[in-house]
Short mmCIF file of C-alpha atoms in Angstrom, two decimals:
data_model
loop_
_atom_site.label_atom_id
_atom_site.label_comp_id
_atom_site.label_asym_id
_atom_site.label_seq_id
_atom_site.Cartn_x
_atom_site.Cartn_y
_atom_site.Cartn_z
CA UNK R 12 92.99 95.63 -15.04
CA UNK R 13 96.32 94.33 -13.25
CA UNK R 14 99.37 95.16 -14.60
CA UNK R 15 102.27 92.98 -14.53
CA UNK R 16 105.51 93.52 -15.15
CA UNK R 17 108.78 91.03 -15.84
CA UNK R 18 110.98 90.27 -12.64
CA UNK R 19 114.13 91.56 -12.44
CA UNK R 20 117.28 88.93 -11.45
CA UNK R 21 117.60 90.38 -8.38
CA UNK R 22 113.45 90.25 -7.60
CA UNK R 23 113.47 86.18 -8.53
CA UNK R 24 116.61 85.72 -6.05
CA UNK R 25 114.97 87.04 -3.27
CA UNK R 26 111.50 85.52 -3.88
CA UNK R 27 113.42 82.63 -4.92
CA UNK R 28 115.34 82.80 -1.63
CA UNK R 29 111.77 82.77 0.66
CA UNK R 30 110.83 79.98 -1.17
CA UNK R 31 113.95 77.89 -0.74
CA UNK R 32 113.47 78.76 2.75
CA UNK R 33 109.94 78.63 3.43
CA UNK R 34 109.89 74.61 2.03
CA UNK R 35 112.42 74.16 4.26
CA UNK R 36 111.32 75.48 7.51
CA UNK R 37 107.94 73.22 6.52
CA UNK R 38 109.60 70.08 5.87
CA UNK R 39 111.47 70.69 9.35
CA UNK R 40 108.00 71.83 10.49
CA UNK R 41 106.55 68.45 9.03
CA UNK R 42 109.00 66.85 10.73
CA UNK R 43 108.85 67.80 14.14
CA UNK R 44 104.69 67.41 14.43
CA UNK R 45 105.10 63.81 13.25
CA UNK R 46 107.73 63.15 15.84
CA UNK R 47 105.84 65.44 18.26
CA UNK R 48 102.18 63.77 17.66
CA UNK R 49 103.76 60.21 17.31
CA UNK R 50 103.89 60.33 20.95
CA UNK R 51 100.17 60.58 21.89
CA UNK R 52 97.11 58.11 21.55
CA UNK R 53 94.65 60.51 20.28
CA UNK R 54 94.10 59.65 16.59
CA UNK R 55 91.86 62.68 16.59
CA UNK R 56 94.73 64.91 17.28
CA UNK R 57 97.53 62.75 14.92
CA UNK R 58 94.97 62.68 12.00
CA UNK R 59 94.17 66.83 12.33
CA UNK R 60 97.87 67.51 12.52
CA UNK R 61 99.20 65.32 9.75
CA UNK R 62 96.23 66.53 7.46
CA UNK R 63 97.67 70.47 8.56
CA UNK R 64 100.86 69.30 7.55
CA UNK R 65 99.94 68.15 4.35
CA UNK R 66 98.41 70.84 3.21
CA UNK R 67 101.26 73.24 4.40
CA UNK R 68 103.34 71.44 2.10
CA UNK R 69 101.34 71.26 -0.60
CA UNK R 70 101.03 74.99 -0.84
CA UNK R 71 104.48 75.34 -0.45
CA UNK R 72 105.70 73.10 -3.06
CA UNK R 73 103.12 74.51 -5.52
CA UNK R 74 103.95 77.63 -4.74
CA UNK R 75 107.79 77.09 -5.24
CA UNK R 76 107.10 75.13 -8.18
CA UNK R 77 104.85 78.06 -10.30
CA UNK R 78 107.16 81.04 -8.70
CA UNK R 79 110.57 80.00 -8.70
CA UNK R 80 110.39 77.71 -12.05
CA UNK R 81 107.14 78.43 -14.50
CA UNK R 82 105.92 82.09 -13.64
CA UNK R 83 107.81 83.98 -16.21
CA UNK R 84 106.75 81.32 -19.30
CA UNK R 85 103.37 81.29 -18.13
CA UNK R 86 102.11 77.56 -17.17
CA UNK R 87 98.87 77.74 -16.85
CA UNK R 88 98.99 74.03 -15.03
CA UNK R 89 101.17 75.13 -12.36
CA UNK R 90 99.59 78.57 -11.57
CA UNK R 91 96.10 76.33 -11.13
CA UNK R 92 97.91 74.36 -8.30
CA UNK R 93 99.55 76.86 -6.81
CA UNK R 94 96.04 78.95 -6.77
CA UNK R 95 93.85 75.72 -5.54
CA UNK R 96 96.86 74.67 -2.69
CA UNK R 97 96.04 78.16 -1.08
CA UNK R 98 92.78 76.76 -0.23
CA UNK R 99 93.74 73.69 1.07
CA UNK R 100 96.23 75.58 2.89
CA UNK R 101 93.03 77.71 4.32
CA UNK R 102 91.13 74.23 5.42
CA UNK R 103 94.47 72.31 6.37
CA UNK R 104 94.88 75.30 9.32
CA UNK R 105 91.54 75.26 10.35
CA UNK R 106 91.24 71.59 10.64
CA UNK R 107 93.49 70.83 13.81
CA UNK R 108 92.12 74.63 15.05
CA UNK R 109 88.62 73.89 14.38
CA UNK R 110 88.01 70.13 15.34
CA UNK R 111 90.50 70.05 18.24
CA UNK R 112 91.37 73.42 20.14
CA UNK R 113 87.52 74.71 19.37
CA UNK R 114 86.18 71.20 18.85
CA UNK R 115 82.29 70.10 19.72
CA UNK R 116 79.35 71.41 17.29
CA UNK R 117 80.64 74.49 16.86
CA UNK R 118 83.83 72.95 15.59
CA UNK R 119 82.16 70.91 13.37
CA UNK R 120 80.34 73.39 11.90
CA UNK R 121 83.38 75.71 11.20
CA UNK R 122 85.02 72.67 9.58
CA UNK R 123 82.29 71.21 7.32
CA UNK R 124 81.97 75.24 5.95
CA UNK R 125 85.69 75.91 6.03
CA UNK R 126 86.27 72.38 3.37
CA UNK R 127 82.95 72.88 1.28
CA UNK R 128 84.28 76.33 0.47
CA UNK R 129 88.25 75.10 0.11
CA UNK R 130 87.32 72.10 -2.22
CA UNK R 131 85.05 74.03 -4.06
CA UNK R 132 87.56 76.98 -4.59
CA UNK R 133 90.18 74.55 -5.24
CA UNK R 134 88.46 72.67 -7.99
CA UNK R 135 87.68 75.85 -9.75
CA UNK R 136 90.54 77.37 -10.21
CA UNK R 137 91.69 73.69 -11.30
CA UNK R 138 89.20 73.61 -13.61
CA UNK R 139 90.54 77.31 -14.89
CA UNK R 140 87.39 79.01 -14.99
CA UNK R 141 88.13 82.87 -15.12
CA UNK R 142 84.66 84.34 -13.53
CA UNK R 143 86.16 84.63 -9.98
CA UNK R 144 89.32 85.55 -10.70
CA UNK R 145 89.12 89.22 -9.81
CA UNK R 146 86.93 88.29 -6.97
CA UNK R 147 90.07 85.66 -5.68
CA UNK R 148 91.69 87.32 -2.99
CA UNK R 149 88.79 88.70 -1.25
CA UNK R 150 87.67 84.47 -1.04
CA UNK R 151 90.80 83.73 0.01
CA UNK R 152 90.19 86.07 3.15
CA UNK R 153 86.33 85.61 3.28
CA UNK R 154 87.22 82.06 4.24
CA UNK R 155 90.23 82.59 6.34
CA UNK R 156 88.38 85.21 8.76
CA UNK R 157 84.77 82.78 9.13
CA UNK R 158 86.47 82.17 12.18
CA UNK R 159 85.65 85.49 13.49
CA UNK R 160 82.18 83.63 13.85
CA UNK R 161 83.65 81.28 16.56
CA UNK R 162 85.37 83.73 18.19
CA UNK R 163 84.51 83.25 21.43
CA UNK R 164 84.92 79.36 22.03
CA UNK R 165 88.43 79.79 20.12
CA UNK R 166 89.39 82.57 22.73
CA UNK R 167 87.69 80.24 25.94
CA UNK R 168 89.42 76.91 24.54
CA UNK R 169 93.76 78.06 22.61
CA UNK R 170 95.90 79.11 25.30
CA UNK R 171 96.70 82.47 25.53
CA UNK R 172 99.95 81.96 22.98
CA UNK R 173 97.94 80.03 20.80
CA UNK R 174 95.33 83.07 19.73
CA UNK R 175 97.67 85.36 19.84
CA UNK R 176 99.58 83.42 17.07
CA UNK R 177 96.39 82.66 15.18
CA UNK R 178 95.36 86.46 14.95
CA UNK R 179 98.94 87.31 14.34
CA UNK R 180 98.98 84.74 11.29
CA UNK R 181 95.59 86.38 10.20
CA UNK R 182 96.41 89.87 10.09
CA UNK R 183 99.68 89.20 8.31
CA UNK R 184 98.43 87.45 5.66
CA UNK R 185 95.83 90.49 5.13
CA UNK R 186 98.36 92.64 5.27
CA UNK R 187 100.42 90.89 2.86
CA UNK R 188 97.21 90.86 -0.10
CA UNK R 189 98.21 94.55 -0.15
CA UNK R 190 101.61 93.69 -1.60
CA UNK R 191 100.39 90.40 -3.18
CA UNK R 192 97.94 93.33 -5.54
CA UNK R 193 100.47 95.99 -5.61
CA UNK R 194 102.01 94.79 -9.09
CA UNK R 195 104.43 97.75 -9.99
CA UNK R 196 105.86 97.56 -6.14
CA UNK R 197 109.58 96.59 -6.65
CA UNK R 198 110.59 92.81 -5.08
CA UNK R 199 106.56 92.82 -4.46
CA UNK R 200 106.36 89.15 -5.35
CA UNK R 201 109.14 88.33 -2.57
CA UNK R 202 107.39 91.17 -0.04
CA UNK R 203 103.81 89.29 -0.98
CA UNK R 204 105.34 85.36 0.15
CA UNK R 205 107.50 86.62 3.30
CA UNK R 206 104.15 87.85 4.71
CA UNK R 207 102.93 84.73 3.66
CA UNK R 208 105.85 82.22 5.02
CA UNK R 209 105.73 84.36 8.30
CA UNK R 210 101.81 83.95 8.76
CA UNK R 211 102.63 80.44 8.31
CA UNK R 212 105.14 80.50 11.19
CA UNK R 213 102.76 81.87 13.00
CA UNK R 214 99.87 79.05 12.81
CA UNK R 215 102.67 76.42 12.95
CA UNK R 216 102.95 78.00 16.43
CA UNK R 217 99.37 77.56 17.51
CA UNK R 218 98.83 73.85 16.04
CA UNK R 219 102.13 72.64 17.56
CA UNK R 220 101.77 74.65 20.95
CA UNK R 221 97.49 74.36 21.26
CA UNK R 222 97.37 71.13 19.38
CA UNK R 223 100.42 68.62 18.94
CA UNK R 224 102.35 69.69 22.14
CA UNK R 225 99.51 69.71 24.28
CA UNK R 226 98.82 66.26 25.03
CA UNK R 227 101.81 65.18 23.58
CA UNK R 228 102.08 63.18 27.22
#
C-alpha cells in the first residue's frame, strides 16, 4: 500500500512554483506554435500541432488545478482530470510525431493505438473505477514507449535534434515515476512534476523543430 504523507509549506511552494511556471512556459509554448504554424498551408501539420497544444494545456491546467489548489482536501473530481489529462497528454505528443514526422501506415497505425488506449484510459479514471489504479503508472509508460515499435521510421524521418529530444523527453519522464512513487521522499511531489515539465520541454522541442518549424515556409 502507498503511503502518503501531508505537504509541508515549503514542499507546496516549490511544487506550487513548477506549476506556476510550467503553465506558463505552455501558454508561451501555445503561443508561439500558433504563430509559428499560422504561417504554412498544410492543414495536416496546423491541425496535429494545435491538437498537441491542446492537450499540453490541458494537462497542465489539471494538473495545477488538483496540486496547487484541491490535493490536500481530497477532490476526487479534480484528481480524475488531472489523472485522465495525462493521457491525452500521451496521444496529444504522439499525434504531430506520429501522423507527420513518421507519417504513412505506420503512422497511422501508431496513432489509431496511441488514442484507443488514451481515450479509454482517460474515461476510466473519469469514470473513477479503482481496478487499475495500482497498475496506473506502468499504462502511463506502456503507452508512451509503443513507439519503440516504430523505431526505425521515427529515427529515418525527425532530424537528428528532433529524436534526440523525443528520447530525452522519454527517459525523463521514466525517470521521474521513480519520484512520482517514492511517497516519503521530501519535496517528492515538486521532484515528480520538474521531471515532468522538463520532459515536456523536451517534446515541445521536437514538434516545434521536426513539425511546426519545418515547413513553416
Amino acid at each position: 500500500m502507498v503511503v502518503s504523507r501531508t505537504q509541508s509549506l515549503a514542499e507546496f511552494v516549490a511544487d506550487g512554483t513548477i506549476h506556476v511556471l510550467g503553465f506558463g512556459l505552455g501558454l508561451a509554448a501555445t503561443i508561439v506554435l500558433a504563430i509559428t504554424i499560422s504561417e504554412t498551408t498544410d492543414t495536416a501539420r496546423q491541425v496535429t500541432v494545435m491538437i498537441y497544444a491542446a492537450c499540453l494545456m490541458a494537462m497542465l491546467t489539471c494538473s495545477a488545478l488538483y496540486n496547487m489548489f484541491a490535493r490536500d482536501h481530497k477532490t476526487d473530481l479534480l484528481k480524475r482530470l488531472d489523472h485522465a489529462a495525462i493521457f491525452l497528454m500521451i496521444a496529444g505528443t504522439y499525434t504531430p510525431l506520429a501522423a507527420i514526422i513518421i507519417g504513412g501506415w505506420t503512422g497511422g497505425v501508431l496513432l489509431a493505438i496511441v488514442w484507443t488506449g488514451a481515450v479509454a484510459g482517460a474515461l476510466i479514471k473519469l469514470a473513477g473505477l479503482t481496478g487499475l489504479e495500482r497498475l496506473s503508472v506502468q499504462i502511463y509508460l506502456g503507452l508512451g514507449w509503443v513507439v519503440v515499435f516504430a523505431a526505425k521510421p521515427l529515427a529515418e524521418n525527425a532530424s537528428v535534434f528532433g529524436f534526440y529530444m523525443i528520447l530525452a523527453g522519454g527517459l525523463l519522464y521514466t525517470i521521474g515515476t521513480v519520484f512520482f512513487a517514492w511517497k516519503r521522499l521530501p519535496f517528492q511531489n515538486a521532484i515528480w512534476h520538474a521531471f515532468v515539465l522538463a520532459a515536456a520541454v523536451c517534446h515541445f522541442g521536437a514538434v516545434f523543430h521536426d513539425v511546426a518549424l519545418a515547413k513553416a515556409i
